Amino acid sequence: MISSKHRPTMIQIDLEAIRNNVRQLAAQLPEKTKVWAVVKANAYGHGAVAVAKSLVDHVYGFCLSNLDEAIELRQAGIEAQLLVLGVVPLEALDLARRFKIQVTVGSLDWLSQAVSLGKDLSGLALHVKVDTGMGRIGFRQLNEINQAIALMQDQGMIFEGVFTHFATADEADGSYVEQQLTRFQELLNGLIEQPKMVHASNSAATIWHKETIFSAVRLGDAIYGLNPSGRNLEMPYQLCQALSLTSELVHVKQLAAGCSVGYGATYQAAADEWIGTIPIGYADGLTRDMQGFSVLVDGQRCEVVGRVSMDQVTLRLPQPYPLGTKVTLIGQNQDEVISVQDWADYRKTINYEVVCLLSDRIPRSYD
Protein backbone atom coordinates (compact mmCIF):
# COMPACT_ATOMS: atom_id res chain seq x y z
CA MET A 1 0.00 0.00 0.00
CA ILE A 2 1.40 3.39 -0.95
CA SER A 3 2.02 5.92 1.80
CA SER A 4 -0.24 8.93 1.22
CA LYS A 5 2.27 11.75 1.69
CA HIS A 6 0.21 14.34 -0.13
CA ARG A 7 -2.51 14.65 2.47
CA PRO A 8 -2.19 16.12 5.98
CA THR A 9 -2.88 12.93 7.95
CA MET A 10 0.32 11.84 9.72
CA ILE A 11 1.58 9.52 12.46
CA GLN A 12 4.43 10.88 14.56
CA ILE A 13 6.67 8.44 16.43
CA ASP A 14 8.83 9.58 19.33
CA LEU A 15 11.82 7.23 19.11
CA GLU A 16 13.41 8.67 22.23
CA ALA A 17 10.25 7.76 24.15
CA ILE A 18 10.63 4.17 22.94
CA ARG A 19 14.29 4.10 23.97
CA ASN A 20 13.41 5.55 27.38
CA ASN A 21 10.66 2.97 27.84
CA VAL A 22 13.15 0.18 27.06
CA ARG A 23 15.68 1.62 29.49
CA GLN A 24 13.06 1.92 32.23
CA LEU A 25 11.80 -1.63 31.72
CA ALA A 26 15.33 -3.03 31.55
CA ALA A 27 16.24 -1.28 34.81
CA GLN A 28 13.69 -3.46 36.62
CA LEU A 29 15.21 -6.72 35.37
CA PRO A 30 17.72 -8.97 37.10
CA GLU A 31 21.31 -8.30 36.08
CA LYS A 32 22.40 -9.86 32.76
CA THR A 33 18.81 -10.52 31.62
CA LYS A 34 18.70 -10.14 27.85
CA VAL A 35 15.98 -8.06 26.22
CA TRP A 36 14.28 -9.00 22.99
CA ALA A 37 12.33 -6.08 21.52
CA VAL A 38 9.23 -7.32 19.74
CA VAL A 39 8.85 -5.42 16.47
CA LYS A 40 6.43 -7.73 14.69
CA ALA A 41 3.47 -6.27 12.76
CA ASN A 42 5.57 -3.27 11.70
CA ALA A 43 6.54 -2.68 15.33
CA TYR A 44 2.89 -2.59 16.38
CA GLY A 45 2.26 0.02 13.72
CA HIS A 46 5.20 2.20 14.76
CA GLY A 47 7.54 1.21 11.89
CA ALA A 48 9.75 -1.84 12.33
CA VAL A 49 12.87 -0.63 10.54
CA ALA A 50 12.95 2.78 12.21
CA VAL A 51 12.24 1.35 15.66
CA ALA A 52 14.82 -1.42 15.28
CA LYS A 53 17.50 0.99 14.11
CA SER A 54 16.82 3.20 17.11
CA LEU A 55 17.12 0.27 19.54
CA VAL A 56 20.11 -1.70 18.20
CA ASP A 57 22.35 -0.44 21.00
CA HIS A 58 19.72 -0.95 23.70
CA VAL A 59 18.51 -4.54 23.24
CA TYR A 60 19.89 -8.01 22.57
CA GLY A 61 17.76 -8.65 19.51
CA PHE A 62 14.37 -8.43 17.84
CA CYS A 63 11.37 -10.75 17.67
CA LEU A 64 9.30 -10.95 14.50
CA SER A 65 6.13 -12.76 13.53
CA ASN A 66 7.33 -14.21 10.24
CA LEU A 67 10.39 -14.64 8.08
CA ASP A 68 9.61 -11.76 5.73
CA GLU A 69 9.55 -9.32 8.64
CA ALA A 70 12.97 -10.58 9.71
CA ILE A 71 14.44 -10.39 6.22
CA GLU A 72 13.20 -6.80 5.96
CA LEU A 73 15.35 -5.89 8.98
CA ARG A 74 18.38 -7.71 7.59
CA GLN A 75 18.03 -5.92 4.27
CA ALA A 76 17.77 -2.62 6.16
CA GLY A 77 21.18 -3.30 7.70
CA ILE A 78 20.09 -4.62 11.12
CA GLU A 79 22.78 -7.08 12.24
CA ALA A 80 21.35 -7.88 15.70
CA GLN A 81 19.91 -11.27 16.66
CA LEU A 82 16.53 -11.92 15.03
CA LEU A 83 13.97 -14.50 16.13
CA VAL A 84 10.85 -15.49 14.20
CA LEU A 85 8.13 -16.44 16.69
CA GLY A 86 5.76 -18.00 14.16
CA VAL A 87 6.06 -21.10 12.01
CA VAL A 88 8.48 -20.69 9.10
CA PRO A 89 7.51 -22.59 5.91
CA LEU A 90 9.85 -25.52 5.41
CA GLU A 91 10.89 -24.44 1.92
CA ALA A 92 12.08 -21.09 3.33
CA LEU A 93 14.45 -22.47 5.96
CA ASP A 94 17.45 -22.02 3.69
CA LEU A 95 16.63 -18.29 3.67
CA ALA A 96 16.59 -18.23 7.46
CA ARG A 97 19.98 -19.93 7.48
CA ARG A 98 21.40 -17.58 4.86
CA PHE A 99 20.22 -14.46 6.67
CA LYS A 100 21.21 -15.85 10.10
CA ILE A 101 17.69 -15.67 11.43
CA GLN A 102 16.71 -17.80 14.40
CA VAL A 103 13.46 -19.71 14.00
CA THR A 104 10.88 -21.37 16.20
CA VAL A 105 10.27 -25.12 16.20
CA GLY A 106 6.84 -25.89 17.57
CA SER A 107 6.44 -29.59 16.82
CA LEU A 108 8.42 -32.75 16.17
CA ASP A 109 6.46 -33.26 12.96
CA TRP A 110 7.60 -29.88 11.57
CA LEU A 111 11.23 -30.58 12.44
CA SER A 112 11.12 -34.10 10.99
CA GLN A 113 9.68 -32.79 7.73
CA ALA A 114 12.37 -30.10 7.60
CA VAL A 115 15.10 -32.74 7.92
CA SER A 116 13.43 -34.98 5.34
CA LEU A 117 13.86 -32.28 2.68
CA GLY A 118 17.56 -33.07 2.67
CA LYS A 119 18.71 -29.47 2.85
CA ASP A 120 21.82 -28.48 4.78
CA LEU A 121 20.42 -26.96 7.97
CA SER A 122 23.64 -27.08 9.97
CA GLY A 123 24.19 -23.93 11.95
CA LEU A 124 20.51 -22.98 11.88
CA ALA A 125 19.57 -21.70 15.36
CA LEU A 126 16.28 -22.98 16.73
CA HIS A 127 14.12 -22.02 19.71
CA VAL A 128 11.79 -24.73 20.98
CA LYS A 129 8.31 -23.37 21.68
CA VAL A 130 6.55 -25.06 24.59
CA ASP A 131 2.76 -24.86 24.86
CA THR A 132 2.10 -24.65 28.58
CA GLY A 133 -1.49 -23.52 28.20
CA MET A 134 -1.81 -20.99 25.38
CA GLY A 135 -3.08 -23.67 23.02
CA ARG A 136 -1.51 -22.32 19.85
CA ILE A 137 1.81 -23.65 18.53
CA GLY A 138 4.27 -25.53 20.68
CA PHE A 139 5.28 -28.88 22.16
CA ARG A 140 3.22 -30.30 25.00
CA GLN A 141 5.09 -33.55 25.70
CA LEU A 142 8.60 -33.78 27.17
CA ASN A 143 9.52 -36.90 25.20
CA GLU A 144 8.82 -35.13 21.90
CA ILE A 145 10.89 -32.12 22.95
CA ASN A 146 13.83 -34.37 23.74
CA GLN A 147 13.43 -36.23 20.44
CA ALA A 148 13.53 -32.85 18.69
CA ILE A 149 16.67 -31.82 20.57
CA ALA A 150 18.38 -35.07 19.62
CA LEU A 151 17.40 -34.58 15.97
CA MET A 152 18.79 -31.04 16.04
CA GLN A 153 22.06 -32.33 17.46
CA ASP A 154 22.26 -35.04 14.79
CA GLN A 155 21.72 -32.50 11.98
CA GLY A 156 24.18 -29.92 13.28
CA MET A 157 21.47 -27.40 14.14
CA ILE A 158 21.85 -25.20 17.21
CA PHE A 159 19.48 -25.59 20.15
CA GLU A 160 19.53 -21.87 20.89
CA GLY A 161 16.56 -21.44 23.21
CA VAL A 162 13.35 -22.67 24.72
CA PHE A 163 10.34 -20.52 25.47
CA THR A 164 6.68 -20.35 26.31
CA HIS A 165 3.97 -17.69 26.33
CA PHE A 166 1.54 -16.78 29.13
CA ALA A 167 -2.15 -16.46 28.34
CA THR A 168 -3.29 -14.36 31.31
CA ALA A 169 -0.28 -12.36 32.50
CA ASP A 170 -2.22 -9.13 31.88
CA GLU A 171 -5.05 -10.10 34.25
CA ALA A 172 -5.42 -9.60 37.99
CA ASP A 173 -5.87 -13.31 38.71
CA GLY A 174 -2.39 -14.87 38.56
CA SER A 175 -3.42 -18.49 39.13
CA TYR A 176 -3.24 -19.55 35.49
CA VAL A 177 0.17 -17.92 35.15
CA GLU A 178 1.34 -20.01 38.09
CA GLN A 179 0.01 -23.19 36.45
CA GLN A 180 1.80 -22.41 33.19
CA LEU A 181 5.02 -21.50 34.97
CA THR A 182 4.97 -24.75 36.97
CA ARG A 183 4.48 -26.75 33.79
CA PHE A 184 7.27 -24.87 32.02
CA GLN A 185 9.71 -25.49 34.88
CA GLU A 186 8.83 -29.20 34.91
CA LEU A 187 9.62 -29.47 31.22
CA LEU A 188 12.84 -27.49 31.60
CA ASN A 189 14.01 -29.84 34.31
CA GLY A 190 13.51 -32.84 32.03
CA LEU A 191 15.43 -31.58 28.99
CA ILE A 192 18.33 -33.72 27.78
CA GLU A 193 20.21 -30.52 27.02
CA GLN A 194 19.87 -27.00 28.39
CA PRO A 195 19.87 -24.28 25.72
CA LYS A 196 21.72 -20.98 25.77
CA MET A 197 18.55 -19.03 26.41
CA VAL A 198 15.28 -19.51 28.30
CA HIS A 199 12.55 -16.90 27.88
CA ALA A 200 8.94 -16.84 28.98
CA SER A 201 8.03 -13.26 29.88
CA ASN A 202 6.20 -10.94 27.54
CA SER A 203 5.58 -7.32 28.57
CA ALA A 204 2.81 -8.15 31.02
CA ALA A 205 4.69 -11.03 32.67
CA THR A 206 7.84 -8.92 32.90
CA ILE A 207 5.99 -6.11 34.65
CA TRP A 208 3.65 -8.00 36.98
CA HIS A 209 5.13 -11.50 37.33
CA LYS A 210 8.84 -11.24 38.12
CA GLU A 211 8.92 -14.96 38.96
CA THR A 212 8.52 -15.75 35.26
CA ILE A 213 11.77 -14.05 34.23
CA PHE A 214 14.51 -16.42 33.10
CA SER A 215 17.57 -15.45 31.04
CA ALA A 216 15.67 -13.20 28.61
CA VAL A 217 12.38 -11.35 28.21
CA ARG A 218 10.33 -10.37 25.17
CA LEU A 219 9.09 -6.78 25.41
CA GLY A 220 6.42 -5.64 22.98
CA ASP A 221 3.42 -3.47 23.85
CA ALA A 222 5.14 -1.79 26.79
CA ILE A 223 8.12 -0.43 24.85
CA TYR A 224 5.68 1.67 22.84
CA GLY A 225 4.37 3.20 26.08
CA LEU A 226 1.18 1.14 26.23
CA ASN A 227 -0.18 -0.68 29.25
CA PRO A 228 -0.42 -4.36 28.16
CA SER A 229 -3.37 -4.88 30.49
CA GLY A 230 -5.33 -1.92 29.19
CA ARG A 231 -6.81 -0.59 32.40
CA ASN A 232 -7.01 -3.93 34.26
CA LEU A 233 -3.74 -3.46 36.14
CA GLU A 234 -2.00 -0.29 37.22
CA MET A 235 1.49 0.26 35.87
CA PRO A 236 4.11 0.29 38.65
CA TYR A 237 6.01 3.01 36.79
CA GLN A 238 5.22 5.51 34.07
CA LEU A 239 5.86 4.77 30.41
CA CYS A 240 5.51 7.30 27.61
CA GLN A 241 3.16 6.68 24.67
CA ALA A 242 5.31 7.02 21.56
CA LEU A 243 2.66 7.41 18.85
CA SER A 244 0.49 10.38 17.98
CA LEU A 245 -1.89 10.80 15.06
CA THR A 246 -2.91 14.13 13.57
CA SER A 247 -4.70 15.50 10.56
CA GLU A 248 -6.13 18.83 9.39
CA LEU A 249 -9.48 20.28 8.47
CA VAL A 250 -9.75 20.16 4.68
CA HIS A 251 -13.34 21.35 4.44
CA VAL A 252 -15.58 23.39 6.77
CA LYS A 253 -19.20 24.34 6.18
CA GLN A 254 -22.36 25.21 8.04
CA LEU A 255 -25.30 22.85 7.81
CA ALA A 256 -28.82 23.96 8.54
CA ALA A 257 -30.87 22.24 11.20
CA GLY A 258 -32.25 18.95 9.94
CA CYS A 259 -29.55 18.37 7.33
CA SER A 260 -28.00 14.90 7.28
CA VAL A 261 -24.36 13.83 7.31
CA GLY A 262 -22.74 10.68 5.94
CA TYR A 263 -23.77 7.32 4.53
CA GLY A 264 -27.18 6.17 5.62
CA ALA A 265 -28.03 9.71 6.78
CA THR A 266 -27.54 8.46 10.34
CA TYR A 267 -26.82 11.94 11.73
CA GLN A 268 -29.03 14.99 11.47
CA ALA A 269 -28.01 18.43 12.66
CA ALA A 270 -30.12 19.40 15.66
CA ALA A 271 -29.51 23.08 14.93
CA ASP A 272 -27.41 25.09 12.52
CA GLU A 273 -24.03 23.38 12.95
CA TRP A 274 -20.46 23.75 11.72
CA ILE A 275 -19.18 20.53 10.17
CA GLY A 276 -15.51 19.88 9.45
CA THR A 277 -14.05 17.13 7.27
CA ILE A 278 -10.68 15.43 7.80
CA PRO A 279 -8.96 13.02 5.37
CA ILE A 280 -8.86 9.77 7.31
CA GLY A 281 -11.20 6.81 7.45
CA TYR A 282 -11.60 3.11 7.98
CA ALA A 283 -9.03 2.34 5.28
CA ASP A 284 -6.54 4.03 7.61
CA GLY A 285 -7.62 2.19 10.76
CA LEU A 286 -10.20 4.66 12.04
CA THR A 287 -12.84 1.94 12.05
CA ARG A 288 -16.56 2.50 11.46
CA ASP A 289 -17.39 1.95 15.12
CA MET A 290 -15.60 5.22 15.95
CA GLN A 291 -18.71 7.21 15.05
CA GLY A 292 -19.54 9.21 18.18
CA PHE A 293 -15.92 9.31 19.39
CA SER A 294 -14.39 12.75 19.95
CA VAL A 295 -11.12 14.16 18.63
CA LEU A 296 -9.34 17.40 19.46
CA VAL A 297 -9.58 20.69 17.57
CA ASP A 298 -8.17 23.82 19.19
CA GLY A 299 -8.01 21.94 22.50
CA GLN A 300 -11.71 21.12 22.35
CA ARG A 301 -13.35 17.72 21.97
CA CYS A 302 -15.27 17.48 18.72
CA GLU A 303 -17.56 14.54 18.01
CA VAL A 304 -17.29 12.34 14.95
CA VAL A 305 -20.75 12.71 13.38
CA GLY A 306 -22.15 10.59 10.61
CA ARG A 307 -20.70 7.24 9.64
CA VAL A 308 -16.95 6.90 9.26
CA SER A 309 -16.22 6.64 5.54
CA MET A 310 -13.33 4.82 3.89
CA ASP A 311 -11.31 8.01 3.43
CA GLN A 312 -13.08 10.83 5.27
CA VAL A 313 -14.55 11.68 8.65
CA THR A 314 -16.86 14.53 9.59
CA LEU A 315 -16.71 16.40 12.90
CA ARG A 316 -19.17 18.70 14.66
CA LEU A 317 -17.21 21.88 15.37
CA PRO A 318 -18.06 24.48 18.05
CA GLN A 319 -17.29 27.29 15.59
CA PRO A 320 -15.86 27.76 12.10
CA TYR A 321 -12.12 27.13 11.83
CA PRO A 322 -9.75 27.92 8.95
CA LEU A 323 -8.80 25.18 6.55
CA GLY A 324 -5.57 23.57 7.71
CA THR A 325 -6.48 23.73 11.40
CA LYS A 326 -4.77 20.85 13.23
CA VAL A 327 -6.89 17.92 14.39
CA THR A 328 -5.44 15.53 16.98
CA LEU A 329 -6.83 12.00 16.95
CA ILE A 330 -4.19 10.48 19.26
CA GLY A 331 -1.92 12.66 21.36
CA GLN A 332 -2.00 16.06 23.04
CA ASN A 333 -3.70 19.20 21.76
CA GLN A 334 -3.29 22.12 24.16
CA ASP A 335 -4.33 20.79 27.60
CA GLU A 336 -6.35 17.83 26.32
CA VAL A 337 -5.04 14.33 25.53
CA ILE A 338 -6.46 11.37 23.62
CA SER A 339 -4.63 8.10 24.18
CA VAL A 340 -4.47 4.85 22.25
CA GLN A 341 -6.23 3.32 25.24
CA ASP A 342 -9.09 5.80 24.82
CA TRP A 343 -9.60 4.44 21.30
CA ALA A 344 -9.46 0.88 22.63
CA ASP A 345 -12.00 1.60 25.35
CA TYR A 346 -14.42 3.16 22.90
CA ARG A 347 -14.09 0.25 20.47
CA LYS A 348 -14.20 -2.34 23.29
CA THR A 349 -10.91 -3.85 22.19
CA ILE A 350 -7.24 -3.77 23.23
CA ASN A 351 -4.63 -1.09 22.57
CA TYR A 352 -2.54 -3.62 20.59
CA GLU A 353 -5.28 -3.85 17.96
CA VAL A 354 -5.67 -0.09 17.67
CA VAL A 355 -2.05 0.59 16.73
CA CYS A 356 -1.65 -2.52 14.59
CA LEU A 357 -4.64 -1.50 12.46
CA LEU A 358 -3.23 1.93 11.65
CA SER A 359 -2.67 1.55 7.94
CA ASP A 360 0.59 1.93 6.05
CA ARG A 361 -1.35 4.48 4.02
CA ILE A 362 -0.64 6.92 6.86
CA PRO A 363 2.94 8.26 6.59
CA ARG A 364 5.13 7.90 9.69
CA SER A 365 7.54 10.62 10.78
CA TYR A 366 10.17 10.11 13.46
CA ASP A 367 11.54 12.38 16.16
PDB file of N, CA, C and O in Angstrom, residues 2 32 43 66 81 121 131 135 146 151 153 180 186 230 234 285 306 333-334 341 344:
ATOM      1  N   ILE A   2       0.581   2.200  -0.863  1.00  0.00           N
ATOM      2  CA  ILE A   2       1.401   3.392  -0.952  1.00  0.00           C
ATOM      3  C   ILE A   2       1.108   4.331   0.216  1.00  0.00           C
ATOM      4  O   ILE A   2      -0.036   4.474   0.662  1.00  0.00           O
ATOM      5  N   LYS A  32      22.032  -8.989  33.885  1.00  0.00           N
ATOM      6  CA  LYS A  32      22.399  -9.861  32.762  1.00  0.00           C
ATOM      7  C   LYS A  32      21.198 -10.463  32.020  1.00  0.00           C
ATOM      8  O   LYS A  32      21.383 -11.291  31.127  1.00  0.00           O
ATOM      9  N   ALA A  43       6.322  -3.245  14.002  1.00  0.00           N
ATOM     10  CA  ALA A  43       6.543  -2.676  15.334  1.00  0.00           C
ATOM     11  C   ALA A  43       5.239  -2.124  15.904  1.00  0.00           C
ATOM     12  O   ALA A  43       5.159  -0.986  16.366  1.00  0.00           O
ATOM     13  N   ASN A  66       7.086 -13.324  11.371  1.00  0.00           N
ATOM     14  CA  ASN A  66       7.325 -14.212  10.238  1.00  0.00           C
ATOM     15  C   ASN A  66       8.663 -13.895   9.591  1.00  0.00           C
ATOM     16  O   ASN A  66       9.308 -12.886   9.912  1.00  0.00           O
ATOM     17  N   GLN A  81      20.586  -9.980  16.650  1.00  0.00           N
ATOM     18  CA  GLN A  81      19.906 -11.268  16.656  1.00  0.00           C
ATOM     19  C   GLN A  81      18.433 -11.079  16.290  1.00  0.00           C
ATOM     20  O   GLN A  81      17.776 -10.157  16.774  1.00  0.00           O
ATOM     21  N   LEU A 121      20.940 -27.858   6.943  1.00  0.00           N
ATOM     22  CA  LEU A 121      20.422 -26.964   7.972  1.00  0.00           C
ATOM     23  C   LEU A 121      21.417 -26.792   9.114  1.00  0.00           C
ATOM     24  O   LEU A 121      21.066 -26.248  10.163  1.00  0.00           O
ATOM     25  N   ASP A 131       4.146 -25.271  24.590  1.00  0.00           N
ATOM     26  CA  ASP A 131       2.762 -24.865  24.857  1.00  0.00           C
ATOM     27  C   ASP A 131       2.391 -25.302  26.263  1.00  0.00           C
ATOM     28  O   ASP A 131       2.088 -26.464  26.515  1.00  0.00           O
ATOM     29  N   GLY A 135      -2.273 -22.905  23.954  1.00  0.00           N
ATOM     30  CA  GLY A 135      -3.080 -23.675  23.018  1.00  0.00           C
ATOM     31  C   GLY A 135      -2.861 -23.341  21.561  1.00  0.00           C
ATOM     32  O   GLY A 135      -3.651 -23.774  20.718  1.00  0.00           O
ATOM     33  N   ASN A 146      12.505 -33.755  23.701  1.00  0.00           N
ATOM     34  CA  ASN A 146      13.833 -34.370  23.735  1.00  0.00           C
ATOM     35  C   ASN A 146      14.177 -35.069  22.419  1.00  0.00           C
ATOM     36  O   ASN A 146      15.343 -35.069  21.996  1.00  0.00           O
ATOM     37  N   LEU A 151      17.381 -34.717  17.434  1.00  0.00           N
ATOM     38  CA  LEU A 151      17.398 -34.581  15.973  1.00  0.00           C
ATOM     39  C   LEU A 151      18.179 -33.332  15.561  1.00  0.00           C
ATOM     40  O   LEU A 151      18.939 -33.357  14.582  1.00  0.00           O
ATOM     41  N   GLN A 153      20.647 -31.997  17.241  1.00  0.00           N
ATOM     42  CA  GLN A 153      22.056 -32.332  17.463  1.00  0.00           C
ATOM     43  C   GLN A 153      22.605 -33.160  16.306  1.00  0.00           C
ATOM     44  O   GLN A 153      23.707 -32.917  15.814  1.00  0.00           O
ATOM     45  N   GLN A 180       0.938 -22.342  34.372  1.00  0.00           N
ATOM     46  CA  GLN A 180       1.796 -22.411  33.194  1.00  0.00           C
ATOM     47  C   GLN A 180       3.270 -22.413  33.587  1.00  0.00           C
ATOM     48  O   GLN A 180       4.078 -23.150  33.000  1.00  0.00           O
ATOM     49  N   GLU A 186       8.759 -27.733  34.953  1.00  0.00           N
ATOM     50  CA  GLU A 186       8.827 -29.196  34.912  1.00  0.00           C
ATOM     51  C   GLU A 186       9.466 -29.672  33.609  1.00  0.00           C
ATOM     52  O   GLU A 186      10.322 -30.577  33.618  1.00  0.00           O
ATOM     53  N   GLY A 230      -4.294  -2.926  29.393  1.00  0.00           N
ATOM     54  CA  GLY A 230      -5.335  -1.924  29.185  1.00  0.00           C
ATOM     55  C   GLY A 230      -5.487  -1.096  30.442  1.00  0.00           C
ATOM     56  O   GLY A 230      -4.583  -0.349  30.817  1.00  0.00           O
ATOM     57  N   GLU A 234      -2.683  -1.575  37.198  1.00  0.00           N
ATOM     58  CA  GLU A 234      -1.995  -0.286  37.224  1.00  0.00           C
ATOM     59  C   GLU A 234      -0.508  -0.495  36.974  1.00  0.00           C
ATOM     60  O   GLU A 234       0.117  -1.397  37.539  1.00  0.00           O
ATOM     61  N   GLY A 285      -7.572   2.767   9.423  1.00  0.00           N
ATOM     62  CA  GLY A 285      -7.618   2.188  10.761  1.00  0.00           C
ATOM     63  C   GLY A 285      -8.550   2.902  11.709  1.00  0.00           C
ATOM     64  O   GLY A 285      -8.711   2.488  12.858  1.00  0.00           O
ATOM     65  N   GLY A 306     -21.967  11.339  11.843  1.00  0.00           N
ATOM     66  CA  GLY A 306     -22.148  10.588  10.606  1.00  0.00           C
ATOM     67  C   GLY A 306     -21.237   9.371  10.599  1.00  0.00           C
ATOM     68  O   GLY A 306     -20.298   9.258  11.396  1.00  0.00           O
ATOM     69  N   ASN A 333      -3.331  17.976  22.452  1.00  0.00           N
ATOM     70  CA  ASN A 333      -3.697  19.203  21.760  1.00  0.00           C
ATOM     71  C   ASN A 333      -4.070  20.212  22.840  1.00  0.00           C
ATOM     72  O   ASN A 333      -5.089  20.069  23.505  1.00  0.00           O
ATOM     73  N   GLN A 334      -3.184  21.187  23.040  1.00  0.00           N
ATOM     74  CA  GLN A 334      -3.292  22.120  24.165  1.00  0.00           C
ATOM     75  C   GLN A 334      -3.309  21.322  25.473  1.00  0.00           C
ATOM     76  O   GLN A 334      -2.402  20.537  25.722  1.00  0.00           O
ATOM     77  N   GLN A 341      -5.311   4.060  24.382  1.00  0.00           N
ATOM     78  CA  GLN A 341      -6.235   3.315  25.237  1.00  0.00           C
ATOM     79  C   GLN A 341      -7.649   3.886  25.172  1.00  0.00           C
ATOM     80  O   GLN A 341      -8.632   3.146  25.272  1.00  0.00           O
ATOM     81  N   ALA A 344      -9.162   2.283  22.311  1.00  0.00           N
ATOM     82  CA  ALA A 344      -9.456   0.881  22.625  1.00  0.00           C
ATOM     83  C   ALA A 344     -10.703   0.760  23.498  1.00  0.00           C
ATOM     84  O   ALA A 344     -11.553  -0.116  23.272  1.00  0.00           O
TER      85      ALA A 344
END
